[in-house]
PDB file of C-alpha atoms in Angstrom:
ATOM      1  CA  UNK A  30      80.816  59.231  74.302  1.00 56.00           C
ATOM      2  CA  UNK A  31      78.513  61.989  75.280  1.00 71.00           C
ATOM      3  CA  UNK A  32      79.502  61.768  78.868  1.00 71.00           C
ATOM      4  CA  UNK A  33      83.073  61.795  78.405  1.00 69.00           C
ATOM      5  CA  UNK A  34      82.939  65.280  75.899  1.00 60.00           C
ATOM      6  CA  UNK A  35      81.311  66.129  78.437  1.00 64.00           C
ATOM      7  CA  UNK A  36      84.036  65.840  80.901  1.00 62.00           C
ATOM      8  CA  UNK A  37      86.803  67.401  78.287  1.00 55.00           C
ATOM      9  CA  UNK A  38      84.412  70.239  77.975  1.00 63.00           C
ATOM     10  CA  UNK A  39      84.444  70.700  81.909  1.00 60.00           C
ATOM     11  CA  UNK A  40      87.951  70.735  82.216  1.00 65.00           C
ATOM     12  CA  UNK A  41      88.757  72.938  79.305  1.00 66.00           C
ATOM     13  CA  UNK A  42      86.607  75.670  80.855  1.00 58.00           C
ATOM     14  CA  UNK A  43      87.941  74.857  84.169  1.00 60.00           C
ATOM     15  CA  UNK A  44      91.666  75.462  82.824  1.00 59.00           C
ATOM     16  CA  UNK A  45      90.497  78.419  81.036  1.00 56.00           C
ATOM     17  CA  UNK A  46      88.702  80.095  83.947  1.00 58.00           C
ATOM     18  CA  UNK A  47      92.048  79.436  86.330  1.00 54.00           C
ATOM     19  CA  UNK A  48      93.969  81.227  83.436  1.00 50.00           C
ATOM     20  CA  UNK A  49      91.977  84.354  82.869  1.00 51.00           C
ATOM     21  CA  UNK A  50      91.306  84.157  86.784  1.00 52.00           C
ATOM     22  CA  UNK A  51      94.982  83.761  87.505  1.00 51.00           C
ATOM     23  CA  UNK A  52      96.096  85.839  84.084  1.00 52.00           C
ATOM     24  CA  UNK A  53      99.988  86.720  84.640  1.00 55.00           C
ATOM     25  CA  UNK A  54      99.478  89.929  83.719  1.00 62.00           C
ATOM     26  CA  UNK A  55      97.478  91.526  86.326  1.00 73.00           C
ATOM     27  CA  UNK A  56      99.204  94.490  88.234  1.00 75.00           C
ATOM     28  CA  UNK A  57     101.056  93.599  91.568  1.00 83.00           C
ATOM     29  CA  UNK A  58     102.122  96.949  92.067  1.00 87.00           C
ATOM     30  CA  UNK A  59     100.744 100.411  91.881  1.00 89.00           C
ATOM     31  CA  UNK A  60     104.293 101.487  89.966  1.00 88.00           C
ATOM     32  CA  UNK A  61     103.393  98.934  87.527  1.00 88.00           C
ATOM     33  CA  UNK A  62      99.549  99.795  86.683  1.00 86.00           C
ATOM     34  CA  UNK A  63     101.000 103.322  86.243  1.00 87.00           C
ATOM     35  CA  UNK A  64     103.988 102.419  84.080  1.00 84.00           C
ATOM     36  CA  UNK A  65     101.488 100.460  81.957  1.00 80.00           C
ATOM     37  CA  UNK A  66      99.621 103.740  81.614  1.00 75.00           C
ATOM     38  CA  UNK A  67     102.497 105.448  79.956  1.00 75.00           C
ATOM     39  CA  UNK A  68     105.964 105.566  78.362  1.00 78.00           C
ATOM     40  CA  UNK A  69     107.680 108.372  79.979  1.00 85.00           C
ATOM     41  CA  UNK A  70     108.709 105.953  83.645  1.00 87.00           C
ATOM     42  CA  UNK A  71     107.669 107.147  86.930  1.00 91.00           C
ATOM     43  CA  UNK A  72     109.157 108.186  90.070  1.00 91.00           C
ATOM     44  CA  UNK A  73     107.427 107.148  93.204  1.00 94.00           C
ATOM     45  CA  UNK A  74     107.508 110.408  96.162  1.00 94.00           C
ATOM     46  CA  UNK A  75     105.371 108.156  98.553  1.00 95.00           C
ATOM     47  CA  UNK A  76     102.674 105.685  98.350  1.00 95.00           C
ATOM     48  CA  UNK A  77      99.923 106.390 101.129  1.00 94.00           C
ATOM     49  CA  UNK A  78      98.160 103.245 102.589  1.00 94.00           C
ATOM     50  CA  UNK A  79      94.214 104.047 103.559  1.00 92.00           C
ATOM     51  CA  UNK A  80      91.587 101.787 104.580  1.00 90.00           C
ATOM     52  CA  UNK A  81      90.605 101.546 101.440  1.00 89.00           C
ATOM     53  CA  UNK A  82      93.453 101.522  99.183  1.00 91.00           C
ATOM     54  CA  UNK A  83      96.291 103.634  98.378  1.00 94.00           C
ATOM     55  CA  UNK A  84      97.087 107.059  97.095  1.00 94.00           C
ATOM     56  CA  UNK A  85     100.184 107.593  95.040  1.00 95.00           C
ATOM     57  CA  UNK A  86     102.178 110.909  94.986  1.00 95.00           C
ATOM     58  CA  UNK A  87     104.959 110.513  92.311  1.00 94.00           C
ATOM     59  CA  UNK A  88     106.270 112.571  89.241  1.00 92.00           C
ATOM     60  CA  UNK A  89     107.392 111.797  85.906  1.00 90.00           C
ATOM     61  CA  UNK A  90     110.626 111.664  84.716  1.00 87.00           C
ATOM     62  CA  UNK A  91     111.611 114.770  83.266  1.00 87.00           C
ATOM     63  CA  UNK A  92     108.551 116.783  84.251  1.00 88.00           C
ATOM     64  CA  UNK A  93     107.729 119.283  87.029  1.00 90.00           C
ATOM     65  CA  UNK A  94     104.007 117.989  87.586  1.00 91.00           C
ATOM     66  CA  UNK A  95     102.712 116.113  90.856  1.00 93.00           C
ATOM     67  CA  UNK A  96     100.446 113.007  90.149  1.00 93.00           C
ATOM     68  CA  UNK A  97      98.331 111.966  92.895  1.00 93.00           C
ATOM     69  CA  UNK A  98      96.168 109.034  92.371  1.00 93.00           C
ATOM     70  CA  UNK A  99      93.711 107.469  94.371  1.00 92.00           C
ATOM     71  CA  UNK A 100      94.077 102.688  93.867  1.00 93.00           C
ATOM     72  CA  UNK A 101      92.314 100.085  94.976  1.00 92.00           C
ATOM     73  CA  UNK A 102      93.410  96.716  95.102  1.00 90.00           C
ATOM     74  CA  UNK A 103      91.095  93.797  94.392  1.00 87.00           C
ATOM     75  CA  UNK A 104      91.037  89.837  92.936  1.00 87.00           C
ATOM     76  CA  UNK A 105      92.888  90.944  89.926  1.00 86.00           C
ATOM     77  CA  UNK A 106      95.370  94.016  91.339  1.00 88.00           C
ATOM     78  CA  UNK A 107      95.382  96.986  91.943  1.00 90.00           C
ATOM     79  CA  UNK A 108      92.759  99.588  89.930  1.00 90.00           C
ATOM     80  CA  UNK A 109      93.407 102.803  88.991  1.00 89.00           C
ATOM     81  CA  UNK A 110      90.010 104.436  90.596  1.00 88.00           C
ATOM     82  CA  UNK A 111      90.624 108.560  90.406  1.00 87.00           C
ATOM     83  CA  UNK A 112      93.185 111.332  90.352  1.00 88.00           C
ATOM     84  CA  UNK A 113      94.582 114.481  89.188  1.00 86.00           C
ATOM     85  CA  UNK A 114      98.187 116.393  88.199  1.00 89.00           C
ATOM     86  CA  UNK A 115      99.854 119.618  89.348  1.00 88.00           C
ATOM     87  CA  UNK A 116     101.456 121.067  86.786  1.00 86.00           C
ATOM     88  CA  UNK A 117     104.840 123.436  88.013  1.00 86.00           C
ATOM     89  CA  UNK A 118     104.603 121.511  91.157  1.00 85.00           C
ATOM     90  CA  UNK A 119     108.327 122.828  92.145  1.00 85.00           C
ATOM     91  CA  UNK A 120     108.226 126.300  90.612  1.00 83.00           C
ATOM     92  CA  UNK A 121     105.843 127.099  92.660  1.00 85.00           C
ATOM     93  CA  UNK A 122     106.752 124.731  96.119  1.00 87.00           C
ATOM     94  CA  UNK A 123     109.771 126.711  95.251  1.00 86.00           C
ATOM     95  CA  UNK A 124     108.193 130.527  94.998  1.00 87.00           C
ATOM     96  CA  UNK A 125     105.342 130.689  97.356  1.00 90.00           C
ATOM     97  CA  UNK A 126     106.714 127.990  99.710  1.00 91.00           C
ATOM     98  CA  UNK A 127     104.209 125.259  99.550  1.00 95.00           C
ATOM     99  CA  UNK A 128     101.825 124.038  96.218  1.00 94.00           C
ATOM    100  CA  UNK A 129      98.176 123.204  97.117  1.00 93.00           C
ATOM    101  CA  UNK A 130      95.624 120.847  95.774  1.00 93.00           C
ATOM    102  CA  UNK A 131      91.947 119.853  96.921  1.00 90.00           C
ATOM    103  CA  UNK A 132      90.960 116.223  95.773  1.00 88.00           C
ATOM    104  CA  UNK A 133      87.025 115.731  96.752  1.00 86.00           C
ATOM    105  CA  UNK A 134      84.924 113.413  97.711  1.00 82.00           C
ATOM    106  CA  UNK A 135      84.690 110.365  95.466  1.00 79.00           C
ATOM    107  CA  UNK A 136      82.758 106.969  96.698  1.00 78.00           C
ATOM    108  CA  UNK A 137      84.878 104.090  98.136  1.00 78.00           C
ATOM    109  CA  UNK A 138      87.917 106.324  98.525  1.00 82.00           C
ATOM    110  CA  UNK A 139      89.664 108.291 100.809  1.00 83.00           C
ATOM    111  CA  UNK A 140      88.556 112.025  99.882  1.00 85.00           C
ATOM    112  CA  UNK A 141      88.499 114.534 100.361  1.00 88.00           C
ATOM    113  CA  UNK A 142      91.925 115.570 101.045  1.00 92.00           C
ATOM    114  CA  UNK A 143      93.994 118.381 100.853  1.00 93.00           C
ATOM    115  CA  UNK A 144      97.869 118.050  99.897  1.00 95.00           C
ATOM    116  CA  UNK A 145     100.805 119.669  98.212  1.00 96.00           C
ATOM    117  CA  UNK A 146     104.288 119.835  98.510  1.00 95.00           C
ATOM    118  CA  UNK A 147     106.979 122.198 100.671  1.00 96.00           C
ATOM    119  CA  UNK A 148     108.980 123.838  98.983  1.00 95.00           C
ATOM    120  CA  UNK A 149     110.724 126.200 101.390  1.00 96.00           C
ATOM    121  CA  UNK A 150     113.119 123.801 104.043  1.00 96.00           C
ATOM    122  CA  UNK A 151     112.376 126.232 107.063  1.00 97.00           C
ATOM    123  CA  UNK A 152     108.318 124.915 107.174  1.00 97.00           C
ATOM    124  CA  UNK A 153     107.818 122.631 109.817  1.00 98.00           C
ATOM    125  CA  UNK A 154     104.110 122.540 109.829  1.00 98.00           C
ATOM    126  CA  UNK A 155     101.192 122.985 107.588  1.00 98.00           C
ATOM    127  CA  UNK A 156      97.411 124.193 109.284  1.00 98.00           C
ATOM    128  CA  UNK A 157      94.633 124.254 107.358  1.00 97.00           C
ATOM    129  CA  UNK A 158      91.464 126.814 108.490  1.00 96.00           C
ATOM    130  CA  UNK A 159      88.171 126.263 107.671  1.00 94.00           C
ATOM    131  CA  UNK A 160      86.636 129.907 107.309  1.00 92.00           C
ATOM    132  CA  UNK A 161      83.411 129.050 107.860  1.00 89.00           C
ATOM    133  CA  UNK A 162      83.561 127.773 111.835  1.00 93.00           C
ATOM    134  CA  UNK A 163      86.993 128.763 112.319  1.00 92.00           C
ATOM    135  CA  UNK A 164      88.593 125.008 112.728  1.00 94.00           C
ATOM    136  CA  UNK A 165      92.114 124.608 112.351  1.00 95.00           C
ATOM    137  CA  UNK A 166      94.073 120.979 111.672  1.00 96.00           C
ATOM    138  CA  UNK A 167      97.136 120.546 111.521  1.00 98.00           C
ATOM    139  CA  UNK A 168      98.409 118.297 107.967  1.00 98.00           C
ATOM    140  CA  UNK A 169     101.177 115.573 108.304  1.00 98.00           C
ATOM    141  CA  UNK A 170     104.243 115.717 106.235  1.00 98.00           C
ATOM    142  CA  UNK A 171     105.217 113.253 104.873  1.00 97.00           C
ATOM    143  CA  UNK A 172     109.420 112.796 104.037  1.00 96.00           C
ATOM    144  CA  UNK A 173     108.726 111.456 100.358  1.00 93.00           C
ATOM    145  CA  UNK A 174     111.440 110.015  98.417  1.00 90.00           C
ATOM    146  CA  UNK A 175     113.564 112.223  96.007  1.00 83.00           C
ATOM    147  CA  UNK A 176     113.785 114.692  99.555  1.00 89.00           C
ATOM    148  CA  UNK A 177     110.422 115.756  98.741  1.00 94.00           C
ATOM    149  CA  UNK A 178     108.367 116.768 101.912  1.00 96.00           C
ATOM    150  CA  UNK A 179     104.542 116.141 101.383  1.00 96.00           C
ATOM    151  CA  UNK A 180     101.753 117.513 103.440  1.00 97.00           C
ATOM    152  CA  UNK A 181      98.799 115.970 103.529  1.00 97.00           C
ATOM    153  CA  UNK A 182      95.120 116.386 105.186  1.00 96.00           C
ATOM    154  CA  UNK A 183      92.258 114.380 105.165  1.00 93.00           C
ATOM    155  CA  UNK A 184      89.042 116.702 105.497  1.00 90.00           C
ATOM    156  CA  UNK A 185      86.595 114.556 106.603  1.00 87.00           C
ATOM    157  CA  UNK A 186      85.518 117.176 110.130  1.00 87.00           C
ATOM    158  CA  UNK A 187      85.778 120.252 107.896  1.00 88.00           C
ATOM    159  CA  UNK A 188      83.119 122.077 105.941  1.00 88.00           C
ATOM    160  CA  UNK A 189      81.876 124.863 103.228  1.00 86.00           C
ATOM    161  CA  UNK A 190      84.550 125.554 100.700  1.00 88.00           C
ATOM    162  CA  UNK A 191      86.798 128.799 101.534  1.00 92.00           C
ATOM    163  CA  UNK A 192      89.815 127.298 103.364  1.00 95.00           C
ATOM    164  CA  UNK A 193      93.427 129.078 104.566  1.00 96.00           C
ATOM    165  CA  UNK A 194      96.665 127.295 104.153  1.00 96.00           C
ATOM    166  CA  UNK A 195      99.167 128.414 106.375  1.00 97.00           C
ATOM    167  CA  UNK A 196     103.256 127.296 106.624  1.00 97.00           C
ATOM    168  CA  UNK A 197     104.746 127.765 109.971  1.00 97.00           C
ATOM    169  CA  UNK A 198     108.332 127.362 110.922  1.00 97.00           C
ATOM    170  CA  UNK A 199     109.511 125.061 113.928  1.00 97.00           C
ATOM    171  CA  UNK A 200     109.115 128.411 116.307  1.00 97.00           C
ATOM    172  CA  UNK A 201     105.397 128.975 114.729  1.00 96.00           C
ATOM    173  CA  UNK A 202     106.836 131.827 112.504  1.00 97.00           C
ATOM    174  CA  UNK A 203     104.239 132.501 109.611  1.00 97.00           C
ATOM    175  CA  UNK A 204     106.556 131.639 106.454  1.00 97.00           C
ATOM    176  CA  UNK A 205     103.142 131.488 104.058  1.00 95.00           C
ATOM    177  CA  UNK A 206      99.777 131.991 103.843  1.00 95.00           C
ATOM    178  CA  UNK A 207      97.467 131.376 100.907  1.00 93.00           C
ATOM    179  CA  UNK A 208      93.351 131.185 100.728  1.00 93.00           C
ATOM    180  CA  UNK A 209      91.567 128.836  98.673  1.00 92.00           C
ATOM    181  CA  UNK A 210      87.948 128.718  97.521  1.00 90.00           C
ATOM    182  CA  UNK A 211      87.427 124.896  96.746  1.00 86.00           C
ATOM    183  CA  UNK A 212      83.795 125.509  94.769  1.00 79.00           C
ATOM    184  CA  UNK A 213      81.917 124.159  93.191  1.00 73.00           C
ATOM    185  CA  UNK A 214      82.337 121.061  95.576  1.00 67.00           C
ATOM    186  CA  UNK A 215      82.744 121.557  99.566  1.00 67.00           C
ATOM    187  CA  UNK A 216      84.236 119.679 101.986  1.00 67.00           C
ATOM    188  CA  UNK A 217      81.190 117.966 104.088  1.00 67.00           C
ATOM    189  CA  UNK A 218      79.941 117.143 100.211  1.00 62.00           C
ATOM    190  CA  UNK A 219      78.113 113.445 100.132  1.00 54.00           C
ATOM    191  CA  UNK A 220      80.037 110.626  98.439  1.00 47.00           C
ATOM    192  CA  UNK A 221      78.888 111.281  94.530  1.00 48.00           C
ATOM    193  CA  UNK A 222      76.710 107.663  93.685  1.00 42.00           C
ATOM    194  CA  UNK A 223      78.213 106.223  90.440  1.00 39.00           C
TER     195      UNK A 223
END
């Protein structure tokens, strides 16, 4: 008798392990770990695959605010890990041309980057300067859904913390120019230990 509870016992916990291991309910999809974080539904701009995992630029329905959010995807889905909202995104992609944002460097992800969207149609490019050595890169833009262009830097060469953002046109016309002081981190900033 004691041998065969035993055995019930075993499989019981073997059953239960597979179901909280398997557990339907784990997120398959970044859109749906989001969604489950609020009411008001998403709209994905453009999901951006790393080594690491993926960043998400989308809005919310009925908002003018940029999410960008930094996932990684392990045994049990994908895990929300860090991120950060622009409020006004298109007011001001719309007014000054392009919006800006500075996401630093967190451990196990992609950081730091610089993005933001483009508002004016006639910028082709997007260079960022690095004021202290005088380094220029160039961003990639990314042709998001909704016809929202992204730009998008990773700033793993640069580093101090006063940077230039410039928007150039096809013909290398200036169209905008705006300076940022990213304090109190900086670019060549070690991965924070959690």
């Amino acid at each position: 008798m004691n041998k065969k509870w035993k055995s019930v016992i075993l499989i019981i916990l073997v059953v239960v392990s597979f179901t909280a291991f398997k557990g339907g309910s784990s997120p398959k999809t970044i859109e749906e770990v989001i969604n489950g974080l609020t009411s008001n539904p998403i709209i994905m701009i453009h999901e951006e695959k790393t080594a690491t995992g993926s960043i998400a630029f989308y809005t919310r329905q009925g908002e003018d605010s940029l999410y960008t959010d930094f996932f990684r995807k392990g045994i049990k889905g994908w895990k929300y890990i860090y991120g950060g909202v622009r409020g006004d995104a298109k007011f001001f992609a719309d007014k000054f041309g392009l919006t800006y944002d500075y996401s630093p460097n967190i451990e196990g992800t992609p950081f730091p980057i610089y993005f933001g969207i483009i508002g004016n149609s006639d910028i082709a490019r997007v260079m960022v300067i690095e004021k202290k050595r005088g380094v220029e890169k160039e961003a990639k833009i990314i042709h998001g859904n909704n016809d929202t262009r992204i730009w998008l830097l990773y700033m793993n060469e640069f580093e101090g913390s006063e940077f230039e953002i410039v928007g150039l046109s096809s013909a290398g016309e200036e169209l905008s120019r705006t300076k940022d002081d990213i304090s109190p981190w900086f670019a060549e900033q070690k991965a924070i230990k959690q």
